[in-house]
Amino acid sequence: MSYLEARNEAGALKRASLANAAPWARAVVVCALNYNADAPYSTHSGSTSQGWISRYGWTERDYHDVLLEKLRALEAKLVDLTAQRGLEKPRTWCYVDTGPVIERIFAQYAGIGWVGKNTCVLNQELGSWLFLGVMLTSLELTPGLPATDRCGSCTRCIDACPTHAFPAPYQIDATRCITYLTIEKRGEIPEDFREGIGRQIYGCDICQDVCPWNRRAPITTVAGFNPRPELVNPDLEWLAGLSPEEFREVFRGSPVKRAKYAGMRRNIAVAMGNSGDQRFVPALEKLAQDEDKNVAEHARWGLRRVLASALKGWFA
């Protein structure tokens, strides 16, 4: 993810400190929105014919748009308050996932939650199903109190990761993370990780699904965050059969588009192979002829997996 290496005019890494990214900023306002849906977890549902799209990809509206609208409203109130008090209009910068500072670190110091052992922000009452938005401002604001780490001795998130992406508590090897492999990774997924991906075709919720703090997480009431039923445990054959135009239509306004059409077909081929289901042979054979070489290669891998599973069953 080369964007993490962005530098300022002086050559310093922007994400290394707020001073490098926005030297004019005197405070960071971090906001969180709950997106937990009244729907099953990936670890508790689904069949071999279904894939899994991360919960945040189910929403009716792209969370970037929803959260940015709310940040803009907050920004307007801040500007209005400073005007009422006869103060100079503050400089601000609102963003969702596109800014130079790492949101979760500032979220911890803002009191939203602590950074858990799976590196997600955890709130004692809301769990970790949180979207974070940031507003940088030139105003001097009184800081909040940092959240207390309440992970204790629990290591369920670390133990549950199929690709062993956590080398130690509070550390993540992004190159092993299923979310990175299915969304950010372009081209070939290393074979060593394909089996561990399971049926995940866009993102991964496993380390959050097993977190005890998410057992009590409330259901979101935010308009636009309702899940689209067809994206909860979606049918793999249906997804594999989508044309480029249909893909764009199905995922219009959805963060799922970030994986790209070819990336999703690559991921679907891996999920079909991991299912061991012979029903997918025709679909995999078609994907094996795809004009995208990576889709074709992953489909051939999937076919070998399905055949191996069939042979194992025959001689069991």
Coordinates of N, CA, C and O in Angstrom, one line a residue, residues 7 40 50 140 150 161 184 211 245 261 263 271:
R7 N 5.0 11.5 1.5 CA 5.9 12.4 2.3 C 5.5 13.8 2.0 O 4.9 14.2 1.0
P40 N -26.2 -12.3 10.6 CA -25.3 -13.3 11.2 C -23.8 -12.9 11.0 O -23.4 -12.2 10.2
Q50 N -21.8 -20.2 -0.7 CA -21.9 -18.8 -0.4 C -20.5 -18.2 -0.1 O -19.7 -18.9 0.6
E140 N -7.5 25.4 19.1 CA -7.0 24.8 20.2 C -8.2 24.2 21.0 O -9.0 25.0 21.5
R150 N -9.0 -2.7 27.5 CA -9.8 -3.7 28.2 C -9.7 -5.1 27.6 O -10.6 -5.9 27.7
C161 N -7.4 -16.1 13.6 CA -7.0 -15.6 12.2 C -6.4 -16.8 11.4 O -5.4 -17.4 11.8
E184 N -6.9 -5.0 -1.2 CA -5.8 -4.1 -1.7 C -4.8 -4.8 -2.6 O -4.2 -4.2 -3.4
C211 N -14.6 -11.6 18.9 CA -14.3 -10.7 20.0 C -15.5 -10.6 21.0 O -16.6 -10.3 20.6
E245 N -20.7 -4.8 -16.5 CA -21.8 -3.8 -16.4 C -22.6 -4.2 -15.2 O -23.0 -3.3 -14.4
Y261 N -13.4 -5.5 -10.6 CA -14.1 -6.6 -11.2 C -13.2 -7.8 -11.2 O -13.6 -8.9 -10.8
G263 N -10.5 -8.4 -9.5 CA -10.1 -8.8 -8.2 C -11.2 -9.7 -7.5 O -10.9 -10.7 -6.8
A271 N -12.5 -18.9 -3.3 CA -13.6 -19.3 -2.4 C -14.2 -20.6 -3.0 O -14.5 -21.5 -2.2

